[in-house]
XYZ file of C-alpha atoms in Angstrom:
148
model
C 150.031 114.026 57.659
C 152.326 116.782 58.696
C 155.786 115.735 59.666
C 158.342 117.271 61.969
C 162.137 116.807 61.949
C 162.074 113.969 64.711
C 159.479 111.962 62.708
C 161.386 112.341 59.363
C 164.527 111.088 61.031
C 162.882 107.790 62.198
C 161.342 107.006 58.549
C 163.069 104.598 56.209
C 164.672 105.441 52.971
C 161.690 103.993 51.329
C 159.377 106.137 53.403
C 161.320 109.233 52.631
C 161.398 108.459 48.905
C 157.353 107.817 49.007
C 156.988 111.242 50.979
C 159.185 113.071 48.490
C 157.588 111.613 45.499
C 154.090 112.134 46.717
C 154.517 115.882 47.810
C 154.227 119.062 45.635
C 156.990 121.329 44.836
C 155.160 124.001 46.580
C 156.542 127.880 46.208
C 159.945 128.786 46.255
C 160.595 129.523 49.919
C 161.997 132.878 51.444
C 163.835 133.374 54.656
C 165.932 131.421 56.973
C 165.434 127.714 57.355
C 166.878 125.336 59.864
C 168.577 122.289 58.225
C 168.844 118.850 59.276
C 170.840 116.019 57.231
C 169.160 112.780 57.152
C 171.883 110.107 56.810
C 171.375 106.485 57.626
C 167.418 106.946 57.783
C 165.679 105.022 60.026
C 168.507 103.735 61.968
C 169.686 104.359 65.686
C 172.370 106.565 64.345
C 170.339 109.003 62.290
C 169.468 111.361 64.999
C 173.126 111.475 66.479
C 174.560 112.083 62.798
C 172.130 114.913 62.333
C 172.876 116.520 65.553
C 176.897 116.326 64.866
C 176.450 117.696 61.456
C 174.112 120.724 62.504
C 176.718 121.606 65.095
C 179.931 121.444 63.186
C 179.140 121.460 59.288
C 175.616 122.647 58.282
C 172.891 124.593 60.032
C 170.506 125.288 57.161
C 169.755 127.706 54.235
C 169.021 131.389 53.718
C 166.605 131.869 50.750
C 166.100 135.018 48.875
C 163.002 134.361 46.546
C 163.027 137.448 44.795
C 166.591 137.119 43.635
C 166.191 133.284 43.148
C 169.480 132.537 45.340
C 170.213 130.977 48.561
C 173.195 130.965 50.923
C 173.946 127.989 53.040
C 174.898 128.560 56.791
C 177.762 126.345 57.502
C 180.503 125.507 60.361
C 179.884 126.464 63.992
C 179.690 129.990 63.461
C 176.857 129.873 60.876
C 178.891 131.550 58.076
C 176.849 132.266 54.955
C 178.575 130.818 52.043
C 177.894 128.389 49.065
C 175.382 129.927 47.063
C 173.007 128.109 44.765
C 170.497 129.390 42.091
C 166.778 128.288 43.229
C 164.253 127.682 40.619
C 161.609 125.217 39.622
C 162.317 122.241 37.388
C 161.937 118.460 36.970
C 163.104 116.103 39.560
C 165.975 113.743 38.818
C 163.878 111.565 41.287
C 160.776 111.176 39.297
C 160.437 113.761 36.697
C 157.734 115.688 38.268
C 158.232 119.465 39.277
C 160.458 120.394 42.282
C 162.436 123.399 43.520
C 166.103 122.919 42.344
C 168.909 124.226 44.241
C 171.588 124.494 41.596
C 175.225 125.189 42.789
C 176.764 124.421 39.064
C 177.146 128.073 38.128
C 177.545 129.588 41.661
C 180.131 127.517 43.676
C 183.466 125.939 42.814
C 183.192 123.992 45.900
C 179.875 122.601 45.342
C 179.493 122.754 41.597
C 178.651 119.208 41.180
C 175.908 119.381 43.909
C 172.332 119.736 42.999
C 169.636 119.658 45.716
C 166.012 119.251 45.129
C 163.147 120.185 47.634
C 159.437 119.731 47.935
C 156.834 120.940 50.325
C 155.737 118.286 53.125
C 153.862 120.713 55.295
C 153.499 124.397 55.955
C 157.136 125.666 56.485
C 158.680 122.435 55.988
C 160.538 120.849 52.925
C 162.075 117.315 52.250
C 165.141 117.410 50.294
C 167.373 115.401 48.198
C 170.965 115.767 47.466
C 172.846 114.643 44.274
C 176.422 114.723 43.647
C 176.459 114.700 39.700
C 173.600 112.402 39.052
C 174.433 110.376 42.052
C 171.889 110.418 44.952
C 173.633 110.858 48.209
C 171.408 111.916 51.203
C 168.146 113.542 52.312
C 167.670 116.620 54.331
C 164.823 118.511 55.886
C 164.254 122.286 56.005
C 162.228 123.922 58.640
C 161.154 127.714 58.325
C 160.111 129.456 61.548
C 157.416 131.147 59.533
C 155.207 128.695 57.601
C 155.691 129.056 53.993
C 152.658 127.832 51.873
């Protein structure tokens, strides 16, 4: 099944976990992705929280696959900041291959953050955010040009 963002926002945490663990890593993406934070999954607040975060905090990520880097688009103006190294590695969720977004060597602000993403549909990735080794939230990335 191909999931879009509204469908992901309606899934429970268990369903998001199942989707993440059953999905392949996919290729390291390239280009601009719209991001959606998934907080309090499956509740009536999930969509409202996502909209608030998208407007004021985090809009998405810009990937440069050739250099293995990304920049987050943050704040109301979509400023490109908070750089991460991007590579494939074992997931902290299940040990299987994922795409790691590693801030430990590129950001003082986010150096304890690690994101993991997996391809759930062409141009769509589901992600997990960790603070140190503590799991925080999920997020979705949607590219305008499908990434296979």
